[in-house]
Coordinates of C-alpha atoms and ligand atoms in Angstrom, one line a residue:
M607 CA 197.4 182.1 365.4
N608 CA 196.5 178.9 367.3
L609 CA 194.9 178.9 370.7
R610 CA 198.1 178.2 372.7
R611 CA 199.9 181.1 371.0
R612 CA 196.9 183.4 371.8
Y613 CA 197.1 182.4 375.5
L614 CA 200.8 183.0 375.5
A615 CA 200.4 186.4 373.9
L616 CA 197.7 187.3 376.4
F617 CA 199.9 186.1 379.2
I618 CA 202.9 188.2 378.0
T619 CA 200.7 191.3 377.4
T620 CA 199.1 191.2 380.9
G621 CA 202.5 190.4 382.4
T622 CA 204.1 193.3 380.6
I623 CA 201.3 195.7 381.7
F624 CA 201.8 194.7 385.4
L625 CA 205.5 194.7 385.2
A626 CA 205.8 198.1 383.4
G627 CA 203.1 199.6 385.7
F628 CA 205.0 198.4 388.7
V629 CA 208.3 199.8 387.5
L630 CA 206.6 203.1 386.4
S631 CA 204.7 203.6 389.7
F632 CA 208.0 202.9 391.6
I633 CA 209.8 205.6 389.5
F634 CA 206.9 208.1 389.9
E635 CA 206.7 207.4 393.6
L636 CA 210.3 208.3 393.9
N637 CA 209.7 211.5 392.0
G638 CA 206.6 212.3 394.0
M639 CA 204.6 212.5 390.7
L640 CA 201.9 210.3 392.0
K641 CA 201.1 212.8 394.7
E642 CA 201.4 216.0 392.6
H643 CA 199.8 214.9 389.3
P644 CA 198.0 211.6 390.2
A645 CA 195.8 211.7 387.0
I646 CA 198.7 212.1 384.6
A647 CA 200.7 209.5 386.5
I648 CA 198.0 206.9 386.4
L649 CA 197.3 207.6 382.7
L650 CA 201.0 207.1 382.0
I651 CA 201.1 204.0 384.2
I652 CA 198.3 202.5 382.0
L653 CA 199.3 203.9 378.6
V654 CA 203.0 203.3 378.5
P655 CA 202.8 199.6 379.2
A656 CA 199.8 199.3 376.9
V657 CA 201.7 200.8 374.0
I658 CA 204.8 198.7 374.8
S659 CA 202.7 195.5 374.8
A660 CA 200.8 196.4 371.7
A661 CA 204.1 197.1 369.9
M662 CA 205.3 193.7 371.2
F663 CA 202.1 192.0 370.1
F664 CA 202.3 193.4 366.6
F665 CA 206.0 192.7 366.3
M666 CA 205.3 189.0 367.2
R667 CA 202.5 188.8 364.7
F668 CA 204.7 190.4 362.1
T669 CA 207.5 187.9 362.6
Q670 CA 205.0 185.0 362.7
E671 CA 203.5 186.2 359.4
T672 CA 206.9 186.7 357.8
Q673 CA 207.9 183.3 358.9
K674 CA 204.7 181.8 357.5
K675 CA 205.3 183.6 354.2
I676 CA 208.9 182.4 354.1
N677 CA 207.7 178.9 354.7
L678 CA 205.1 179.1 352.0
E679 CA 207.7 180.7 349.6
N680 CA 210.2 177.9 350.4
E681 CA 207.5 175.3 349.7
N682 CA 206.9 176.9 346.4
L683 CA 210.5 177.4 345.7
Y684 CA 210.8 173.7 346.2
A685 CA 207.8 172.8 344.0
L686 CA 207.8 175.4 341.4
G687 CA 211.4 176.8 341.6
K688 CA 210.0 180.3 342.4
K689 CA 209.5 182.3 345.6
T690 CA 205.8 183.0 345.6
T691 CA 203.0 182.4 348.1
F692 CA 200.6 182.8 345.3
F693 CA 200.4 179.1 344.4
N694 CA 200.2 177.6 347.9
L695 CA 197.4 175.4 348.8
A696 CA 197.0 176.8 352.3
S697 CA 196.6 180.4 351.0
F698 CA 194.3 179.1 348.2
E699 CA 192.0 177.7 350.8
V700 CA 191.9 180.9 352.8
R701 CA 191.3 183.1 349.8
V702 CA 188.7 180.8 348.2
S703 CA 186.8 180.5 351.5
L704 CA 186.5 184.3 351.6
L705 CA 185.5 184.5 347.9
K706 CA 183.0 181.7 348.3
K707 CA 181.2 183.7 351.0
S708 CA 181.4 187.0 349.1
F709 CA 179.6 185.4 346.1
L710 CA 177.0 183.8 348.2
N711 CA 174.3 186.3 347.3
R712 CA 175.3 187.0 343.8
K713 CA 173.8 184.4 341.6
K714 CA 177.1 183.4 339.9
K715 CA 178.5 180.0 339.4
Q716 CA 181.7 179.1 341.1
Y717 CA 183.9 176.2 340.1
I718 CA 186.9 174.3 341.5
T719 CA 189.0 172.7 338.8
I720 CA 191.8 170.4 339.7
F721 CA 194.2 169.1 337.0
S722 CA 197.4 167.2 336.6
A723 CA 199.6 167.3 333.5
A724 CA 199.8 163.5 333.5
N725 CA 199.1 160.7 335.9
Q726 CA 199.2 162.2 339.4
S727 CA 201.6 159.5 340.7
V728 CA 204.0 160.2 337.9
M729 CA 203.8 164.0 338.5
E730 CA 204.2 163.5 342.3
N731 CA 207.1 161.2 342.1
T732 CA 208.9 163.3 339.6
S733 CA 207.9 166.6 341.2
H734 CA 211.5 167.2 342.5
D735 CA 212.9 166.7 339.0
E736 CA 214.3 169.9 337.6
S737 CA 212.5 169.7 334.3
I738 CA 209.2 169.0 336.0
I739 CA 209.7 172.0 338.4
S740 CA 210.4 174.3 335.4
F741 CA 207.4 172.7 333.5
S742 CA 205.1 173.3 336.5
A743 CA 206.4 176.8 337.0
K744 CA 205.5 177.6 333.4
I745 CA 202.0 176.3 333.9
A746 CA 201.8 178.5 337.0
D747 CA 202.9 181.5 334.9
F748 CA 200.4 180.6 332.2
L749 CA 197.5 180.5 334.7
T750 CA 198.6 183.9 336.1
S751 CA 198.8 185.5 332.8
Y752 CA 195.6 183.8 331.4
F753 CA 193.4 185.3 334.1
D754 CA 195.3 188.5 334.4
K755 CA 195.3 189.3 330.7
D756 CA 192.1 187.9 329.3
K757 CA 189.7 188.3 332.1
G758 CA 191.2 190.8 334.5
L759 CA 190.0 188.5 337.2
L760 CA 193.2 187.8 339.0
H761 CA 192.6 189.7 342.2
R762 CA 188.8 189.6 342.1
D763 CA 187.4 186.2 341.5
S764 CA 190.0 183.6 340.7
A765 CA 192.6 181.7 342.7
F766 CA 195.2 179.0 342.0
A767 CA 197.4 176.7 343.9
Y768 CA 199.9 173.9 343.2
N769 CA 200.4 171.0 345.5
K770 CA 202.0 167.6 344.9
G771 CA 201.7 167.4 341.1
L772 CA 198.1 168.9 341.1
F773 CA 197.0 172.4 340.1
Y774 CA 193.9 173.9 341.8
V775 CA 191.9 176.6 340.0
Y776 CA 189.0 178.5 341.4
T777 CA 186.9 180.5 338.9
V778 CA 183.6 182.4 338.9
S779 CA 181.6 182.7 335.7
D780 CA 178.1 182.7 334.1
E781 CA 179.2 181.7 330.7
D782 CA 178.0 178.3 329.4
D783 CA 181.3 177.5 327.8
H784 CA 183.4 178.7 330.7
I785 CA 184.8 175.3 331.8
K786 CA 185.2 174.1 328.2
N787 CA 187.2 177.3 327.3
L788 CA 189.2 177.0 330.5
V789 CA 190.1 173.4 329.9
N790 CA 190.9 174.0 326.3
A791 CA 193.1 177.0 327.1
I792 CA 195.0 175.1 329.8
S793 CA 195.4 171.9 327.7
N794 CA 196.6 173.8 324.7
D795 CA 199.2 175.5 326.7
L796 CA 200.2 172.4 328.6
F797 CA 201.1 170.7 325.3
R798 CA 202.9 173.8 324.0
I799 CA 205.0 174.1 327.2
A800 CA 205.7 170.3 327.2
E801 CA 207.1 170.7 323.7
D802 CA 209.6 173.3 325.0
E803 CA 210.7 171.2 328.0
D804 CA 212.7 168.1 327.8
L805 CA 210.2 166.1 329.7
H806 CA 210.5 162.4 330.3
V807 CA 206.8 162.0 331.1
W808 CA 203.9 161.4 328.7
V809 CA 201.9 164.6 329.0
Q810 CA 198.3 163.8 329.3
P811 CA 196.2 166.2 331.2
F812 CA 193.3 165.0 333.5
F813 CA 190.8 167.6 334.7
G814 CA 188.2 167.3 337.5
V815 CA 185.6 170.0 337.9
T816 CA 182.9 170.7 340.5
E817 CA 180.5 173.5 340.9
V818 CA 181.0 175.0 344.3
N819 CA 178.2 174.1 346.7
Y820 CA 177.2 177.0 348.9
E821 CA 176.0 174.9 351.7
S822 CA 179.0 172.7 352.3
P823 CA 182.5 173.7 353.5
L824 CA 185.2 174.5 350.9
I825 CA 187.1 171.4 351.8
E826 CA 184.3 169.3 350.4
D827 CA 184.3 171.1 347.1
I828 CA 188.0 170.6 346.8
E829 CA 187.6 166.9 347.6
N830 CA 184.8 166.6 345.0
A831 CA 186.9 168.1 342.2
S832 CA 189.8 165.8 343.3
I833 CA 187.5 162.8 343.1
A834 CA 186.4 163.9 339.6
R835 CA 190.0 164.3 338.5
D836 CA 190.8 160.7 339.8
V837 CA 187.8 159.4 337.7
S838 CA 189.2 161.2 334.6
E839 CA 192.6 159.6 335.2
R840 CA 191.2 156.1 335.7
N841 CA 189.1 156.3 332.5
F842 CA 191.6 158.2 330.3
E843 CA 189.0 161.0 330.0
S844 CA 190.4 164.5 329.8
L845 CA 187.5 166.0 331.8
T846 CA 185.1 164.7 334.4
F847 CA 182.4 166.8 336.2
Y848 CA 181.8 165.7 339.7
H849 CA 178.7 163.7 340.3
E850 CA 177.4 162.6 343.7
S851 CA 177.2 159.1 342.5
F852 CA 181.0 159.1 342.5
R853 CA 180.9 159.0 346.3
K854 CA 177.8 156.9 346.7
H855 CA 178.1 154.2 344.2
S856 CA 181.7 153.0 344.1
S857 CA 181.5 151.0 347.2
K858 CA 184.0 148.2 347.3
S859 CA 181.3 145.6 347.1
E860 CA 180.0 147.1 343.8
I861 CA 183.5 147.1 342.3
D862 CA 184.0 143.6 343.4
E863 CA 180.7 142.6 341.8
I864 CA 181.7 144.1 338.5
T865 CA 185.1 142.4 338.6
K866 CA 183.4 139.1 339.4
A867 CA 180.9 139.7 336.6
L868 CA 183.8 140.1 334.2
T869 CA 185.3 136.8 335.3
N870 CA 181.9 135.0 335.2
N871 CA 181.1 136.3 331.7
E872 CA 177.9 138.0 333.0
F873 CA 178.2 140.8 330.5
V874 CA 176.4 140.2 327.2
V875 CA 176.4 142.0 323.9
Y876 CA 173.2 143.3 322.3
Y877 CA 173.2 144.4 318.7
Q878 CA 171.1 147.3 317.3
P879 CA 170.9 147.3 313.5
K880 CA 171.4 150.5 311.4
F881 CA 169.3 151.0 308.3
S882 CA 170.7 152.8 305.3
L883 CA 168.2 155.1 303.6
T884 CA 170.3 155.3 300.5
A885 CA 171.0 151.5 300.1
K886 CA 167.5 150.7 301.6
R887 CA 168.8 147.9 303.7
F888 CA 170.4 147.2 307.0
V889 CA 174.1 147.9 306.7
S890 CA 175.6 147.5 310.1
S891 CA 174.9 147.4 313.8
E892 CA 176.1 148.8 317.1
A893 CA 177.2 146.5 320.0
L894 CA 175.7 147.6 323.2
V895 CA 176.6 146.0 326.5
R896 CA 174.1 144.6 329.1
W897 CA 174.8 143.0 332.5
N898 CA 173.0 139.8 333.0
S899 CA 173.4 139.9 336.8
P900 CA 172.2 136.8 338.8
T901 CA 171.2 139.1 341.6
H902 CA 169.8 142.2 339.8
G903 CA 168.6 140.8 336.5
L904 CA 169.3 142.3 333.1
L905 CA 170.8 145.7 333.6
E906 CA 171.2 148.5 330.9
P907 CA 174.5 150.4 330.7
S908 CA 173.1 153.4 332.6
K909 CA 172.9 151.3 335.7
F910 CA 176.6 150.2 335.8
I911 CA 178.7 152.1 333.2
F912 CA 179.4 154.9 335.7
I913 CA 180.3 152.5 338.4
A914 CA 182.7 150.8 336.0
E915 CA 184.1 154.2 334.9
N916 CA 184.5 155.2 338.5
A917 CA 186.2 152.0 339.4
G918 CA 188.5 152.2 336.4
L919 CA 186.9 149.0 335.0
I920 CA 185.5 150.5 331.8
H921 CA 188.5 149.4 329.8
S922 CA 188.0 145.8 330.9
I923 CA 184.3 146.0 329.9
D924 CA 185.1 147.5 326.5
T925 CA 187.8 145.0 325.8
Y926 CA 185.4 142.2 326.8
V927 CA 182.7 143.5 324.5
F928 CA 185.2 143.9 321.7
N929 CA 186.4 140.3 322.1
R930 CA 182.8 139.0 322.3
V931 CA 181.9 140.8 319.1
C932 CA 184.9 139.4 317.3
E933 CA 184.0 135.9 318.5
D934 CA 180.5 136.3 317.3
L935 CA 181.7 137.6 313.9
N936 CA 184.2 134.7 313.6
E937 CA 181.5 132.2 314.5
A938 CA 179.1 133.6 311.9
K939 CA 181.9 133.4 309.3
R940 CA 182.7 129.8 310.2
K941 CA 179.1 128.8 310.0
G942 CA 178.8 130.5 306.6
R943 CA 176.2 133.0 307.9
R944 CA 175.8 136.5 306.6
V945 CA 177.7 139.2 308.6
L946 CA 177.4 143.0 308.8
P947 CA 180.0 145.4 310.2
V948 CA 179.6 146.0 314.0
S949 CA 180.5 149.2 315.8
I950 CA 182.0 149.2 319.3
N951 CA 182.0 152.0 321.8
F952 CA 185.4 153.2 323.1
S953 CA 186.3 156.4 325.0
L954 CA 188.4 158.7 322.9
H955 CA 191.0 158.8 325.6
E956 CA 191.7 155.2 325.2
F957 CA 193.4 156.3 322.0
Y958 CA 196.1 157.8 324.2
S959 CA 197.0 154.6 325.9
M960 CA 200.0 153.7 323.9
N961 CA 199.0 150.2 323.0
F962 CA 195.4 150.9 321.9
L963 CA 196.1 150.5 318.2
D964 CA 198.2 147.4 318.7
S965 CA 195.6 145.8 320.9
V966 CA 192.8 146.5 318.4
I967 CA 194.8 145.1 315.6
S968 CA 196.0 142.0 317.5
T969 CA 192.4 141.3 318.7
I970 CA 191.1 141.4 315.1
E971 CA 194.0 139.2 313.9
K972 CA 193.5 136.8 316.8
H973 CA 189.9 136.2 315.8
D974 CA 190.7 136.2 312.1
I975 CA 188.2 139.0 311.3
N976 CA 188.3 141.2 308.3
P977 CA 189.0 144.8 309.7
S978 CA 186.2 146.2 307.4
L979 CA 183.7 144.4 309.7
I980 CA 184.9 146.6 312.7
E981 CA 183.8 150.2 313.3
I982 CA 184.8 152.2 316.3
E983 CA 182.5 154.8 317.9
I984 CA 184.2 157.4 319.9
T985 CA 182.6 160.3 321.8
E986 CA 184.3 163.6 321.3
S987 CA 184.8 164.7 324.8
T988 CA 188.1 166.2 324.8
S989 CA 189.9 169.5 324.1
Q990 CA 191.2 170.9 320.8
T991 CA 194.9 170.0 321.1
N992 CA 194.2 166.4 321.9
T993 CA 192.3 166.1 318.6
F994 CA 195.7 166.3 316.9
M995 CA 196.9 163.2 318.7
A996 CA 193.6 161.4 318.3
S997 CA 193.6 162.2 314.5
S998 CA 196.8 160.3 314.1
V999 CA 195.3 157.2 315.7
I1000 CA 192.1 157.5 313.7
R1001 CA 194.2 157.7 310.6
K1002 CA 196.1 154.6 311.5
L1003 CA 192.9 152.7 312.3
R1004 CA 191.6 153.7 308.9
D1005 CA 194.8 152.7 307.2
H1006 CA 194.1 149.2 308.7
G1007 CA 190.6 149.3 307.2
I1008 CA 188.7 150.1 310.4
R1009 CA 186.0 152.8 310.1
V1010 CA 185.8 155.4 312.9
L1011 CA 182.5 157.1 313.9
M1012 CA 182.0 160.2 315.9
D1013 CA 179.3 159.4 318.5
D1014 CA 176.9 161.8 320.1
F1015 CA 177.6 164.6 317.7
G1016 CA 176.2 167.9 318.9
V1017 CA 176.5 167.4 322.6
G1018 CA 179.3 167.8 325.1
F1019 CA 182.6 168.7 323.6
S1020 CA 181.9 167.7 320.0
N1021 CA 182.1 170.7 317.8
I1022 CA 181.9 171.6 314.1
G1023 CA 185.6 172.5 314.0
N1024 CA 186.5 169.0 315.0
L1025 CA 184.6 167.6 312.1
R1026 CA 187.2 169.0 309.8
K1027 CA 190.2 168.4 312.1
M1028 CA 189.5 164.7 312.8
P1029 CA 189.3 162.2 309.9
F1030 CA 186.1 160.4 310.9
D1031 CA 184.2 158.2 308.4
A1032 CA 180.8 159.0 309.8
V1033 CA 179.0 161.1 312.4
K1034 CA 176.2 160.0 314.6
I1035 CA 173.8 162.8 315.4
D1036 CA 172.7 162.6 319.0
K1037 CA 169.2 161.5 319.9
S1038 CA 168.5 164.8 321.6
F1039 CA 168.5 166.5 318.1
I1040 CA 166.2 163.9 316.7
D1041 CA 163.5 164.1 319.4
N1042 CA 160.6 166.2 318.1
I1043 CA 161.9 166.7 314.6
E1044 CA 158.5 165.5 313.4
S1045 CA 156.6 168.3 315.1
D1046 CA 159.1 171.1 315.8
K1047 CA 160.1 173.1 312.7
K1048 CA 163.2 174.5 314.5
A1049 CA 164.4 171.1 315.5
S1050 CA 164.0 169.7 312.0
A1051 CA 165.8 172.8 310.5
I1052 CA 168.8 172.2 312.9
V1053 CA 169.0 168.5 312.0
K1054 CA 168.8 169.4 308.3
F1055 CA 171.7 171.9 308.8
L1056 CA 173.8 169.4 310.7
I1057 CA 173.3 166.8 307.9
E1058 CA 174.3 169.2 305.2
L1059 CA 177.3 170.3 307.2
C1060 CA 178.5 166.7 307.7
Q1061 CA 177.9 165.8 304.1
A1062 CA 179.8 168.9 302.9
N1063 CA 182.7 167.4 304.9
E1064 CA 182.2 164.1 303.1
L1065 CA 181.0 162.3 306.2
E1066 CA 178.3 159.7 306.3
V1067 CA 175.5 160.8 308.7
I1068 CA 173.8 158.4 311.1
A1069 CA 170.7 159.6 313.0
E1070 CA 170.4 158.0 316.4
G1071 CA 167.3 157.3 318.6
V1072 CA 164.8 157.4 315.7
D1073 CA 161.7 155.9 317.1
N1074 CA 158.8 156.7 314.7
K1075 CA 157.9 156.8 311.1
D1076 CA 157.4 160.6 310.9
Q1077 CA 161.0 161.1 312.1
V1078 CA 162.1 158.8 309.4
E1079 CA 160.3 160.9 306.8
V1080 CA 161.9 164.1 308.0
L1081 CA 165.3 162.5 307.9
K1082 CA 164.7 161.1 304.4
K1083 CA 163.8 164.6 303.1
A1084 CA 166.9 165.9 304.8
K1085 CA 168.9 163.3 302.9
C1086 CA 170.2 161.5 306.0
D1087 CA 172.3 158.5 305.1
T1088 CA 171.6 156.0 307.9
I1089 CA 169.2 155.5 310.7
Q1090 CA 169.5 153.7 314.0
G1091 CA 166.6 153.6 316.4
F1092 CA 163.7 151.7 318.0
Y1093 CA 161.7 152.3 314.9
Y1094 CA 163.8 149.8 313.0
S1095 CA 164.9 147.7 315.9
R1096 CA 165.7 147.8 319.6
P1097 CA 169.1 146.5 320.7
I1098 CA 168.6 142.7 320.6
P1099 CA 170.6 139.7 321.9
K1100 CA 172.9 137.7 319.7
A1101 CA 170.5 134.8 318.9
E1102 CA 167.7 137.3 317.9
Y1103 CA 170.1 139.4 315.9
E1104 CA 171.1 136.3 313.9
K1105 CA 167.5 135.6 313.1
F1106 CA 167.0 139.3 312.3
L1107 CA 169.8 139.1 309.7
I1108 CA 168.2 136.1 308.1
S1109 CA 164.8 137.7 307.9
N1110 CA 166.2 141.0 306.6
P1111 CA 168.3 140.1 303.6
F1112 CA 170.6 142.5 301.8
E1113 CA 168.0 143.3 299.1
R1114 CA 165.3 144.3 301.6
K1115 CA 163.7 147.5 300.5
E1116 CA 162.1 148.8 303.7
G1117 CA 162.8 148.4 307.4
K1118 CA 160.2 146.9 309.6
R1119 CA 159.0 147.9 312.9
Ligands
LIG1485 P1 175.1 155.3 322.8 O1 176.4 154.9 322.3 O2 174.6 156.7 322.4 O3 174.1 154.2 322.4 C1 172.8 154.4 321.9 C2 171.8 154.3 323.0 O4 170.6 154.7 322.6 C3 171.6 152.8 323.4 O5 171.3 152.8 324.8 C4 170.3 152.4 322.7 O6 169.6 151.4 323.3 C5 169.6 153.7 322.7 N1 168.6 153.9 321.7 C6 168.8 153.5 320.4 N2 167.6 153.8 319.7 C7 166.8 154.4 320.5 C8 165.5 154.9 320.4 O7 164.8 154.9 319.3 N3 164.9 155.5 321.5 C9 165.5 155.5 322.7 N4 164.9 156.0 323.7 N5 166.8 155.0 322.8 C10 167.4 154.4 321.8 P2 172.0 151.8 325.8 O8 172.2 150.5 325.1 O9 171.2 151.9 327.1 O10 173.4 152.4 325.9 C11 173.5 153.7 326.6 C12 175.0 154.1 326.5 O11 175.8 153.3 327.2 C13 175.5 154.1 325.1 O12 175.0 155.3 324.4 C14 177.0 154.1 325.3 O13 177.4 155.4 325.6 C15 177.1 153.3 326.6 N6 177.5 151.9 326.2 C16 176.8 150.9 325.8 N7 177.6 149.8 325.6 C17 178.9 150.2 325.8 C18 180.1 149.6 325.8 O14 180.3 148.4 325.4 N8 181.2 150.3 326.1 C19 181.1 151.6 326.5 N9 182.2 152.3 326.8 N10 179.9 152.2 326.6 C20 178.8 151.6 326.2
LIG1486 CA1 177.5 154.6 320.6
LIG1487 CA1 175.3 157.9 320.8

């Protein structure tokens, strides 16, 4: 109830008490009751009006609540085709605020997850479309049954809402894989439901997640999850965890700076060679971007990739890098120099942009490059069902002679199951697994196991971030195929890389430091 209504209710209540008291005392006066039984009369004078006004007050409140519920239901009827208050954003906020406080002292993690089934603008603009309403309603049903059935959490520590093409989910969990499982389950179902509906949108879910911050108001958590979802959408990532840099760093001036850097060709490609232990020579390299900024100097990707991702400029950078690599390869070919395949980093979700394959092929053709000189590194950061779609693109790339590598294996969303599901040519074991293998028996056992696992699946294994001889020895014993790391070479600029290739011919038996 707002303040004006409260005053009005107070005014009506006091008015009623006075009026009823006046009427009653008049009647009692007439009957002489006030003189004979003054105590009872006074009690009645106070009690009767109080009961009447309390009844009125509750009646008003009830009608107000009913009206509010009807409004909420109508809103949901409009959005989801069903009369329920359950999925309304306003009730979500009230419920989650209460839950947030109730979990304050129990050391459990709380999350807000916001997702859309496709681009938010598409979902919002088509949200009055009958098939979208029925689609959204089925997602709503799925959420209800998921929490109800599997976790029994529905009325304890979860809440949902739907508003303008976005679903809001609040969960509490201590499990490490909680968000991963949640996102997988929702994605799987989204695709299943989409198949049943005759949808005219390209279903591509985007998730944004934030851990609830006890110290800030709920509205800020919701905003954070929403920002993370926007970042997912801009970068074609399925899931983004909120990071405070999303607010701090994407100032307009920084975005303008990157845009300007792209036009001014300030980005440069460095190459880091990969050494094959089996062939005993350098067999390829990875293209790694650097920003040669006139104001900040030479910047490594960690300083600007997230700003670019945040600003939706990562595609432009990747395309730029890809073109530069093709130009360099073409130049080397024209000059009759030796060339080795180069791998380029792309986000897996770029695979979903409909023209990804065509643009890769046309870029290669434009620069007259043999497709076997191009490898694509993708980081497995997405849910199970998407792997099906990604697999088909990977297969097509391979049909064109382009090798595809799974980057950062072992961290994030990459999992052993996906090794079998997705037709990669090679797997890059993340640096975090390589660190300490020379001194830590457990670490080396894990790496050995990962290598065996990949090789059992007929995949080439590349170890990343190898920076000393002892690590190389461990990897040799574990029968690792290829090594990339500072031990053999740091990422080096084009001119240096050309010299490197000349001084490290094909027949070379051992890498150099
Ligand atoms: P990444 O794809 O995992 O690349 C490998 C990173 O590990 C590179 O860092 C490389 O310099 C570093 N590294 C290699 N060997 C060693 C080693 O022995 N010791 C240590 N400490 N580090 C080693 P870099 O160049 O800073 O790149 C960081 C990340 O930025 C890359 O990780 C990749 O995710 C991203 N990135 C770089 N270039 C591009 C690009 O063109 N497009 C996209 N989308 N991402 C890029
Ligand atoms: Ca990489
Ligand atoms: Ca990597």
